[in-house]
């Protein structure tokens, strides 16, 4: 109940849960079981243009061609952009607020043409730069359940200076 | 376009963090009533309604059913766009051009105050491979901001100039939710929400509504002596998955702009456009969007502000209303860009009126990091 200008305006509050279960499908089931059982990251390759995309999907959006081949990518890659998140965020999978701050990254996995957004274990932005080399850290085998979170986060493993950048100044 | 369509009436509510006194129907009733009063239109003059709202934001399946009576939809054609309001204008124009309808009421509503914004925002990501990963619109935009700034050598202090400009402009706009005289230092000190985005660089989440009346050329005079003509429009979708695009770029906006310019006969947008209202959900976005819209070269969005070109007294003011940084009712905000552009063309923008406006650009966006773009070119000359 709230008051405004001497009038009373009511709220009707609902706490209904609205559960869903989403079929992961053929491609993502294979991706997730491989992640769980072998700690390996699978991507799909376009039969027409050869583009390698993670997570795997049924068509290459550029060619509208079916992606039929699976290839292993990563677990190392290059940092493409990053953030440190400070605002309160309710995690839809737990219903509770994620502890802040936490690091966030978009990574290009080695062998992959597109990029992957995921957690980053670094929260000091002074230590972060686009182009840094990073690596996926997997949960221990007994904790992996066949979900994207089987990759715990990415961690920085060093500078890119020892590696050549295909894109010029911003890799 | 062989048959022309014009905006003949404009109405918007004030935008606030929580409009407690009005439910959805009452909110929409306010703008529809105002629109009818201003245009002299009656319920019988409207033969088609296009609304824009979101089931997830409204917390009900078929969200347009909350407003069916107040838009006068009984026994009429009414349909909903579940995306930015700029697309509702596009759909409304197309229905008139089909020859089946003479007029269209376009209305958008949203109350961000009633749900749980970050959960709703997170729910727009894929449930199988992305929702688990602690991401919403703000965190995704922070990744885009960093990428853009790094690639084009733009500093945090330069990005902050957008908030300084737009929040100062908003003081002249009685509909705005956030406004003020801030310095770059104020913006820099306002605290990181998601590095590099600071509190004064993120749009608020607002409650509000906006409505336009569109009419076929031969009926325009019945409603107004100041029609605003829909001269050109372009719409384009980018890849959904954030990892499938370089977030520093937006090919979709470039394509949408080219389509709109080609339809309107615009060759040099930086010279021919007199005022622009763009979807600055975050400060850095105004820089990106103005560059990709071709109002300046890539990486020089900040020069538009620094040189005074895009300030309210410049030759090409951008977001004289304060933009989305000043009020952000999700879905409504793009329609407000069209409404503000139309008010400028009618000379009815009040204290933030730009003099001598003949051609205006309005831009809407939907989906994270500007996945979808819709660009409108409007004019007060046929
Ligand atoms: Zn392909």
JSON list of C-alpha atoms in Angstrom, two decimals, chain B residues 12 16 120 158 227 238 381:
[
{"chain": "B", "resi": 12, "resn": "UNK", "atom": "CA", "xyz": [3.43, 11.07, -24.70]},
{"chain": "B", "resi": 16, "resn": "UNK", "atom": "CA", "xyz": [8.97, 8.30, -14.26]},
{"chain": "B", "resi": 120, "resn": "UNK", "atom": "CA", "xyz": [13.58, -10.03, -17.72]},
{"chain": "B", "resi": 158, "resn": "UNK", "atom": "CA", "xyz": [35.19, 11.44, -24.04]},
{"chain": "B", "resi": 227, "resn": "UNK", "atom": "CA", "xyz": [1.59, 16.92, -40.98]},
{"chain": "B", "resi": 238, "resn": "UNK", "atom": "CA", "xyz": [22.09, -8.41, -36.91]},
{"chain": "B", "resi": 381, "resn": "UNK", "atom": "CA", "xyz": [7.70, 19.09, -46.51]}
]
